């Protein structure tokens, strides 16, 4: 494998992130054998563009220097909670293409997220992984990058306005 560089998203890469989000969601749905997400590429691309340009959502991309191919990304947004003593970062998505896993790409993306968190003045980053055996490797990845289990399970309810 060649050298990986991490860079902030640019407006030419919204479609690349949208495609990788589709790959991530497909992988999750295949693992749990449930259609848990409704992925529409053009809408996902539009959303990432709007959120990034509104400075509400930050994305760092992993790029193979030799080929110029993007092989992963991490996204972050600012959250607030009384228990965290103010603002902190939440990682909603981290994806590395299958051929690039176990090559420290994910760790490099997390380091970029942590460096960004310091610049924002956050004192913590949070991420949620499903508490299922299919995601044990994901949990171990985060733990190997100094994340600690802080309790609870992420739950959601769809709100239809």
CSV table of C-alpha atoms in Angstrom, one decimal:
chain,number,residue,atom,x,y,z
A,1,UNK,CA,0.0,0.0,0.0
A,2,UNK,CA,1.2,3.5,-0.7
A,3,UNK,CA,1.2,6.6,1.4
A,4,UNK,CA,-2.1,8.1,2.6
A,5,UNK,CA,-2.7,11.8,3.0
A,6,UNK,CA,-5.7,13.3,4.9
A,7,UNK,CA,-7.3,16.4,3.6
A,8,UNK,CA,-10.4,18.4,4.3
A,9,UNK,CA,-13.3,17.9,1.8
A,10,UNK,CA,-13.4,20.2,-1.2
A,11,UNK,CA,-16.5,21.0,-3.2
A,12,UNK,CA,-15.2,18.7,-6.0
A,13,UNK,CA,-15.5,15.7,-3.6
A,14,UNK,CA,-19.1,15.9,-2.4
A,15,UNK,CA,-20.1,13.1,-4.8
A,16,UNK,CA,-17.1,11.0,-3.6
A,17,UNK,CA,-18.3,11.2,0.0
A,18,UNK,CA,-21.9,10.5,-1.1
A,19,UNK,CA,-20.7,7.3,-2.9
A,20,UNK,CA,-18.7,6.2,0.2
A,21,UNK,CA,-21.8,6.8,2.4
A,22,UNK,CA,-23.8,4.5,0.2
A,23,UNK,CA,-21.1,1.8,0.5
A,24,UNK,CA,-21.0,2.3,4.3
A,25,UNK,CA,-24.8,2.0,4.7
A,26,UNK,CA,-25.0,-1.0,2.4
A,27,UNK,CA,-22.3,-2.7,4.4
A,28,UNK,CA,-24.2,-2.0,7.7
A,29,UNK,CA,-27.6,-3.1,6.2
A,30,UNK,CA,-26.0,-6.3,4.9
A,31,UNK,CA,-24.5,-7.1,8.3
A,32,UNK,CA,-27.8,-6.6,10.2
A,33,UNK,CA,-30.0,-8.0,7.4
A,34,UNK,CA,-32.3,-5.0,7.6
A,35,UNK,CA,-33.0,-2.0,5.4
A,36,UNK,CA,-32.3,0.5,8.1
A,37,UNK,CA,-31.4,3.4,5.8
A,38,UNK,CA,-32.9,5.1,2.8
A,39,UNK,CA,-29.9,6.1,0.6
A,40,UNK,CA,-30.4,8.3,-2.4
A,41,UNK,CA,-27.0,9.4,-3.8
A,42,UNK,CA,-28.1,12.8,-5.1
A,43,UNK,CA,-29.8,13.8,-1.9
A,44,UNK,CA,-26.8,12.6,0.2
A,45,UNK,CA,-24.5,14.7,-2.0
A,46,UNK,CA,-26.8,17.7,-1.7
A,47,UNK,CA,-26.9,17.3,2.1
A,48,UNK,CA,-23.2,17.0,2.5
A,49,UNK,CA,-22.7,20.1,0.4
A,50,UNK,CA,-25.2,22.1,2.4
A,51,UNK,CA,-23.9,21.1,5.8
A,52,UNK,CA,-20.2,21.6,4.9
A,53,UNK,CA,-20.9,24.9,3.3
A,54,UNK,CA,-23.0,26.1,6.3
A,55,UNK,CA,-20.0,25.2,8.5
A,56,UNK,CA,-22.1,22.7,10.5
A,57,UNK,CA,-20.4,19.5,9.3
A,58,UNK,CA,-16.7,18.8,8.7
A,59,UNK,CA,-15.3,16.0,6.6
A,60,UNK,CA,-11.8,14.7,6.2
A,61,UNK,CA,-10.8,12.5,3.4
A,62,UNK,CA,-8.1,9.8,3.0
A,63,UNK,CA,-6.4,9.9,-0.3
A,64,UNK,CA,-3.9,7.5,-1.8
A,65,UNK,CA,-1.0,9.7,-2.9
A,66,UNK,CA,0.2,7.5,-5.8
A,67,UNK,CA,-3.2,7.0,-7.5
A,68,UNK,CA,-5.1,10.1,-6.2
A,69,UNK,CA,-8.0,7.7,-5.2
A,70,UNK,CA,-10.0,8.6,-2.2
A,71,UNK,CA,-10.2,5.6,0.1
A,72,UNK,CA,-12.0,6.8,3.2
A,73,UNK,CA,-13.5,9.6,5.1
A,74,UNK,CA,-14.6,10.7,8.6
A,75,UNK,CA,-17.3,13.2,9.3
A,76,UNK,CA,-17.8,15.3,12.4
A,77,UNK,CA,-20.4,17.7,13.8
A,78,UNK,CA,-20.7,19.8,16.9
A,79,UNK,CA,-22.9,18.5,19.7
A,80,UNK,CA,-23.9,19.9,23.1
A,81,UNK,CA,-24.7,18.2,26.4
A,82,UNK,CA,-24.7,19.1,30.1
A,83,UNK,CA,-22.8,15.9,30.9
A,84,UNK,CA,-20.0,16.9,28.6
A,85,UNK,CA,-19.6,20.4,30.1
A,86,UNK,CA,-20.5,22.1,26.8
A,87,UNK,CA,-19.6,21.5,23.2
A,88,UNK,CA,-18.0,18.3,21.9
A,89,UNK,CA,-17.6,16.5,18.5
A,90,UNK,CA,-19.7,13.6,17.3
A,91,UNK,CA,-18.5,11.3,14.5
A,92,UNK,CA,-21.6,10.1,12.6
A,93,UNK,CA,-19.6,8.3,9.9
A,94,UNK,CA,-16.2,6.8,9.4
A,95,UNK,CA,-15.6,4.7,6.3
A,96,UNK,CA,-12.5,3.0,4.8
A,97,UNK,CA,-12.8,1.1,1.6
A,98,UNK,CA,-12.4,-2.7,2.2
A,99,UNK,CA,-9.1,-3.0,0.4
A,100,UNK,CA,-7.6,-0.4,2.6
A,101,UNK,CA,-8.7,-1.6,6.0
A,102,UNK,CA,-6.0,-2.7,8.5
A,103,UNK,CA,-3.6,-0.3,6.9
A,104,UNK,CA,-3.9,2.5,9.5
A,105,UNK,CA,-6.2,4.6,7.2
A,106,UNK,CA,-9.0,4.8,9.9
A,107,UNK,CA,-6.5,5.7,12.6
A,108,UNK,CA,-5.1,8.5,10.4
A,109,UNK,CA,-8.7,9.8,9.9
A,110,UNK,CA,-9.3,9.7,13.6
A,111,UNK,CA,-6.1,11.6,14.3
A,112,UNK,CA,-7.3,14.3,11.9
A,113,UNK,CA,-10.7,14.4,13.7
A,114,UNK,CA,-8.9,14.7,17.1
A,115,UNK,CA,-6.6,17.5,15.8
A,116,UNK,CA,-9.7,19.3,14.5
A,117,UNK,CA,-11.4,18.8,17.9
A,118,UNK,CA,-8.5,20.5,19.6
A,119,UNK,CA,-8.8,23.5,17.2
A,120,UNK,CA,-12.5,23.7,18.0
A,121,UNK,CA,-11.8,23.7,21.8
A,122,UNK,CA,-13.7,20.4,22.3
A,123,UNK,CA,-12.7,18.1,25.1
A,124,UNK,CA,-14.2,14.9,23.7
A,125,UNK,CA,-15.3,13.1,20.6
A,126,UNK,CA,-18.1,10.6,20.7
A,127,UNK,CA,-19.0,7.8,18.3
A,128,UNK,CA,-21.6,5.1,18.4
A,129,UNK,CA,-21.2,1.5,17.2
A,130,UNK,CA,-24.0,-1.0,17.2
A,131,UNK,CA,-23.8,-3.4,20.2
A,132,UNK,CA,-24.0,-6.4,17.9
A,133,UNK,CA,-21.5,-9.2,17.3
A,134,UNK,CA,-21.2,-8.2,13.7
A,135,UNK,CA,-19.6,-4.9,14.8
A,136,UNK,CA,-17.1,-6.3,17.3
A,137,UNK,CA,-14.2,-5.5,15.0
A,138,UNK,CA,-15.4,-1.9,14.7
A,139,UNK,CA,-15.6,-1.6,18.5
A,140,UNK,CA,-12.1,-3.0,18.9
A,141,UNK,CA,-10.8,-0.5,16.2
A,142,UNK,CA,-12.2,2.5,18.2
A,143,UNK,CA,-10.9,1.1,21.5
A,144,UNK,CA,-7.4,0.6,19.9
A,145,UNK,CA,-7.6,4.4,19.1
A,146,UNK,CA,-8.2,5.3,22.7
A,147,UNK,CA,-12.0,5.5,22.7
A,148,UNK,CA,-13.7,4.2,25.8
A,149,UNK,CA,-17.2,2.8,26.3
A,150,UNK,CA,-19.1,5.5,28.0
A,151,UNK,CA,-22.4,3.8,28.4
A,152,UNK,CA,-25.8,3.4,26.7
A,153,UNK,CA,-27.0,2.3,23.3
A,154,UNK,CA,-27.9,4.6,20.6
A,155,UNK,CA,-31.7,4.5,19.9
A,156,UNK,CA,-33.7,6.4,17.4
A,157,UNK,CA,-37.3,7.1,16.4
A,158,UNK,CA,-38.4,8.4,13.0
A,159,UNK,CA,-40.5,11.6,13.2
A,160,UNK,CA,-42.9,12.0,10.3
A,161,UNK,CA,-44.0,15.7,10.1
